[in-house]
PDB file of C-alpha atoms in Angstrom:
ATOM      1  CA  UNK H   8     -11.047 -18.565  -4.167  1.00 67.00           C
ATOM      2  CA  UNK H   9      -9.509 -17.072  -7.354  1.00 79.00           C
ATOM      3  CA  UNK H  10      -8.138 -13.507  -7.018  1.00 88.00           C
ATOM      4  CA  UNK H  11      -7.988 -11.511 -10.208  1.00 91.00           C
ATOM      5  CA  UNK H  12      -5.060  -9.308 -11.286  1.00 92.00           C
ATOM      6  CA  UNK H  13      -7.423  -6.215 -10.873  1.00 94.00           C
ATOM      7  CA  UNK H  14      -8.293  -7.119  -7.389  1.00 96.00           C
ATOM      8  CA  UNK H  15      -4.560  -7.647  -6.523  1.00 95.00           C
ATOM      9  CA  UNK H  16      -3.855  -4.285  -7.933  1.00 95.00           C
ATOM     10  CA  UNK H  17      -6.669  -2.599  -5.652  1.00 97.00           C
ATOM     11  CA  UNK H  18      -5.373  -4.229  -2.671  1.00 98.00           C
ATOM     12  CA  UNK H  19      -1.783  -3.257  -3.375  1.00 97.00           C
ATOM     13  CA  UNK H  20      -2.976   0.255  -3.890  1.00 97.00           C
ATOM     14  CA  UNK H  21      -4.733   0.333  -0.573  1.00 98.00           C
ATOM     15  CA  UNK H  22      -1.589  -0.952   1.258  1.00 98.00           C
ATOM     16  CA  UNK H  23       0.501   1.609  -0.432  1.00 96.00           C
ATOM     17  CA  UNK H  24      -1.923   4.422   0.360  1.00 97.00           C
ATOM     18  CA  UNK H  25      -2.094   3.182   3.965  1.00 96.00           C
ATOM     19  CA  UNK H  26       1.638   3.243   4.281  1.00 95.00           C
ATOM     20  CA  UNK H  27       1.528   6.891   3.535  1.00 94.00           C
ATOM     21  CA  UNK H  28      -0.502   7.513   6.617  1.00 89.00           C
ATOM     22  CA  UNK H  29      -3.988   8.411   7.262  1.00 85.00           C
ATOM     23  CA  UNK H  30      -7.256   6.657   6.296  1.00 93.00           C
ATOM     24  CA  UNK H  31      -7.810   5.306   2.841  1.00 97.00           C
ATOM     25  CA  UNK H  32     -10.947   6.164   1.065  1.00 97.00           C
ATOM     26  CA  UNK H  33     -12.266   5.279  -2.285  1.00 96.00           C
ATOM     27  CA  UNK H  34     -11.558   8.848  -3.710  1.00 96.00           C
ATOM     28  CA  UNK H  35      -7.910   8.292  -2.823  1.00 97.00           C
ATOM     29  CA  UNK H  36      -8.004   5.071  -4.871  1.00 97.00           C
ATOM     30  CA  UNK H  37      -9.614   7.007  -7.753  1.00 97.00           C
ATOM     31  CA  UNK H  38      -6.989   9.665  -7.594  1.00 96.00           C
ATOM     32  CA  UNK H  39      -4.096   7.223  -7.367  1.00 95.00           C
ATOM     33  CA  UNK H  40      -5.021   4.892 -10.231  1.00 95.00           C
ATOM     34  CA  UNK H  41      -6.921   7.475 -12.117  1.00 94.00           C
ATOM     35  CA  UNK H  42     -10.029   5.136 -12.637  1.00 95.00           C
ATOM     36  CA  UNK H  43     -13.579   6.473 -12.446  1.00 96.00           C
ATOM     37  CA  UNK H  44     -15.547   6.722  -9.292  1.00 96.00           C
ATOM     38  CA  UNK H  45     -18.085   4.151 -10.243  1.00 97.00           C
ATOM     39  CA  UNK H  46     -15.369   1.725 -11.306  1.00 96.00           C
ATOM     40  CA  UNK H  47     -13.760   1.913  -7.950  1.00 97.00           C
ATOM     41  CA  UNK H  48     -17.005   1.803  -6.091  1.00 96.00           C
ATOM     42  CA  UNK H  49     -17.937  -1.628  -7.845  1.00 97.00           C
ATOM     43  CA  UNK H  50     -14.385  -2.925  -7.061  1.00 97.00           C
ATOM     44  CA  UNK H  51     -14.703  -1.896  -3.469  1.00 97.00           C
ATOM     45  CA  UNK H  52     -18.022  -3.722  -3.182  1.00 97.00           C
ATOM     46  CA  UNK H  53     -16.515  -6.861  -4.711  1.00 96.00           C
ATOM     47  CA  UNK H  54     -13.503  -6.726  -2.363  1.00 97.00           C
ATOM     48  CA  UNK H  55     -15.879  -6.307   0.536  1.00 97.00           C
ATOM     49  CA  UNK H  56     -17.997  -9.321  -0.623  1.00 96.00           C
ATOM     50  CA  UNK H  57     -14.742 -11.377  -0.840  1.00 96.00           C
ATOM     51  CA  UNK H  58     -13.814 -10.225   2.717  1.00 97.00           C
ATOM     52  CA  UNK H  59     -10.516  -8.683   1.615  1.00 98.00           C
ATOM     53  CA  UNK H  60     -11.544  -5.239   2.853  1.00 98.00           C
ATOM     54  CA  UNK H  61     -13.866  -3.581   5.382  1.00 97.00           C
ATOM     55  CA  UNK H  62     -15.207  -0.095   5.130  1.00 96.00           C
ATOM     56  CA  UNK H  63     -16.475   1.885   8.309  1.00 95.00           C
ATOM     57  CA  UNK H  64     -19.368   4.235   8.391  1.00 94.00           C
ATOM     58  CA  UNK H  65     -16.992   7.146   7.358  1.00 94.00           C
ATOM     59  CA  UNK H  66     -15.918   5.266   4.216  1.00 94.00           C
ATOM     60  CA  UNK H  67     -12.426   4.465   5.491  1.00 97.00           C
ATOM     61  CA  UNK H  68     -11.040   1.299   3.879  1.00 98.00           C
ATOM     62  CA  UNK H  69      -9.038  -1.267   5.976  1.00 97.00           C
ATOM     63  CA  UNK H  70      -7.519  -4.441   4.694  1.00 98.00           C
ATOM     64  CA  UNK H  71      -8.736  -7.583   6.315  1.00 98.00           C
ATOM     65  CA  UNK H  72      -6.002 -10.211   7.427  1.00 98.00           C
ATOM     66  CA  UNK H  73      -6.435 -11.981   4.066  1.00 97.00           C
ATOM     67  CA  UNK H  74      -6.517  -8.831   2.042  1.00 97.00           C
ATOM     68  CA  UNK H  75      -3.324  -7.680   3.769  1.00 97.00           C
ATOM     69  CA  UNK H  76      -1.546 -11.070   3.150  1.00 96.00           C
ATOM     70  CA  UNK H  77      -2.435 -10.733  -0.533  1.00 96.00           C
ATOM     71  CA  UNK H  78      -1.386  -7.073  -0.554  1.00 97.00           C
ATOM     72  CA  UNK H  79       1.826  -7.641   1.122  1.00 97.00           C
ATOM     73  CA  UNK H  80       2.653 -10.494  -1.296  1.00 95.00           C
ATOM     74  CA  UNK H  81       2.035  -8.398  -4.466  1.00 96.00           C
ATOM     75  CA  UNK H  82       3.770  -5.356  -3.027  1.00 96.00           C
ATOM     76  CA  UNK H  83       6.953  -7.561  -2.237  1.00 96.00           C
ATOM     77  CA  UNK H  84       6.900  -8.816  -5.630  1.00 95.00           C
ATOM     78  CA  UNK H  85       6.736  -5.131  -7.071  1.00 95.00           C
ATOM     79  CA  UNK H  86       9.683  -4.105  -4.935  1.00 95.00           C
ATOM     80  CA  UNK H  87      11.872  -7.000  -5.526  1.00 94.00           C
ATOM     81  CA  UNK H  88      11.102  -7.120  -9.322  1.00 94.00           C
ATOM     82  CA  UNK H  89      11.483  -3.401  -9.748  1.00 94.00           C
ATOM     83  CA  UNK H  90      14.831  -3.192  -7.734  1.00 91.00           C
ATOM     84  CA  UNK H  91      16.109  -6.260  -9.665  1.00 91.00           C
ATOM     85  CA  UNK H  92      15.268  -4.711 -13.115  1.00 93.00           C
ATOM     86  CA  UNK H  93      17.058  -1.424 -11.968  1.00 91.00           C
ATOM     87  CA  UNK H  94      20.106  -3.512 -10.942  1.00 88.00           C
ATOM     88  CA  UNK H  95      20.179  -5.009 -14.421  1.00 89.00           C
ATOM     89  CA  UNK H  96      20.312  -1.552 -15.853  1.00 93.00           C
ATOM     90  CA  UNK H  97      16.710  -0.714 -16.580  1.00 96.00           C
ATOM     91  CA  UNK H  98      15.812   2.850 -15.866  1.00 96.00           C
ATOM     92  CA  UNK H  99      13.637   3.287 -12.830  1.00 95.00           C
ATOM     93  CA  UNK H 100      10.518   4.558 -14.649  1.00 96.00           C
ATOM     94  CA  UNK H 101      10.488   1.551 -16.957  1.00 96.00           C
ATOM     95  CA  UNK H 102      11.440  -0.941 -14.176  1.00 95.00           C
ATOM     96  CA  UNK H 103       8.503   0.095 -12.090  1.00 93.00           C
ATOM     97  CA  UNK H 104       6.141  -0.032 -15.064  1.00 94.00           C
ATOM     98  CA  UNK H 105       7.295  -3.458 -15.947  1.00 95.00           C
ATOM     99  CA  UNK H 106       7.309  -4.678 -12.467  1.00 94.00           C
ATOM    100  CA  UNK H 107       3.559  -3.759 -12.179  1.00 91.00           C
ATOM    101  CA  UNK H 108       2.856  -6.000 -15.089  1.00 92.00           C
ATOM    102  CA  UNK H 109       5.087  -8.909 -14.104  1.00 93.00           C
ATOM    103  CA  UNK H 110       4.122  -9.051 -10.259  1.00 92.00           C
ATOM    104  CA  UNK H 111       0.800 -10.435 -11.306  1.00 89.00           C
ATOM    105  CA  UNK H 112       1.694 -12.931 -13.704  1.00 91.00           C
ATOM    106  CA  UNK H 113       5.007 -14.481 -12.328  1.00 92.00           C
ATOM    107  CA  UNK H 114       4.689 -17.823 -10.730  1.00 92.00           C
ATOM    108  CA  UNK H 115       5.760 -18.211  -7.081  1.00 92.00           C
ATOM    109  CA  UNK H 116       8.380 -20.597  -8.115  1.00 95.00           C
ATOM    110  CA  UNK H 117       9.916 -18.180 -10.583  1.00 94.00           C
ATOM    111  CA  UNK H 118       9.658 -15.223  -8.136  1.00 94.00           C
ATOM    112  CA  UNK H 119      11.215 -17.188  -5.270  1.00 94.00           C
ATOM    113  CA  UNK H 120      14.076 -18.247  -7.815  1.00 94.00           C
ATOM    114  CA  UNK H 121      14.676 -14.508  -8.614  1.00 91.00           C
ATOM    115  CA  UNK H 122      14.400 -13.507  -4.872  1.00 91.00           C
ATOM    116  CA  UNK H 123      16.841 -16.273  -3.804  1.00 91.00           C
ATOM    117  CA  UNK H 124      19.256 -15.358  -6.730  1.00 89.00           C
ATOM    118  CA  UNK H 125      19.286 -11.675  -5.632  1.00 86.00           C
ATOM    119  CA  UNK H 126      19.961 -12.651  -1.996  1.00 85.00           C
ATOM    120  CA  UNK H 127      22.811 -15.048  -2.878  1.00 85.00           C
ATOM    121  CA  UNK H 128      24.506 -12.500  -5.122  1.00 81.00           C
ATOM    122  CA  UNK H 129      24.231  -9.740  -2.595  1.00 72.00           C
ATOM    123  CA  UNK H 130      25.965 -12.155  -0.040  1.00 62.00           C
ATOM    124  CA  UNK H 131      28.697 -12.950  -2.517  1.00 64.00           C
ATOM    125  CA  UNK H 132      29.248  -9.322  -3.596  1.00 58.00           C
ATOM    126  CA  UNK H 133      30.009  -8.278   0.073  1.00 52.00           C
TER     127      UNK H 133
END
């Protein structure tokens, strides 16, 4: 099943909000992403239909195992790419913004090459 960049972004946002503690609700996503309530509502409906999230009776959103897997992968890309860009001399704000764009479009092969390069250089720098 194809996953779209916007879906990845929502899943990553749910993960990041859940890491801050407490339940995640649609309004939290609205506030975090500065999207409209109707847009987030439609997105949550689509994510539920694809079984990436579940929502309880109180509106608390939880990632399913598949949703968690996707969110973890995107979040890892975000962290690795933004740290790499900062290491290369890019200011943190720009690095984070660029990582948000790159994390969705970079191939798995290129991402793993960057990740391995960073790992190898950290080991040789020590």
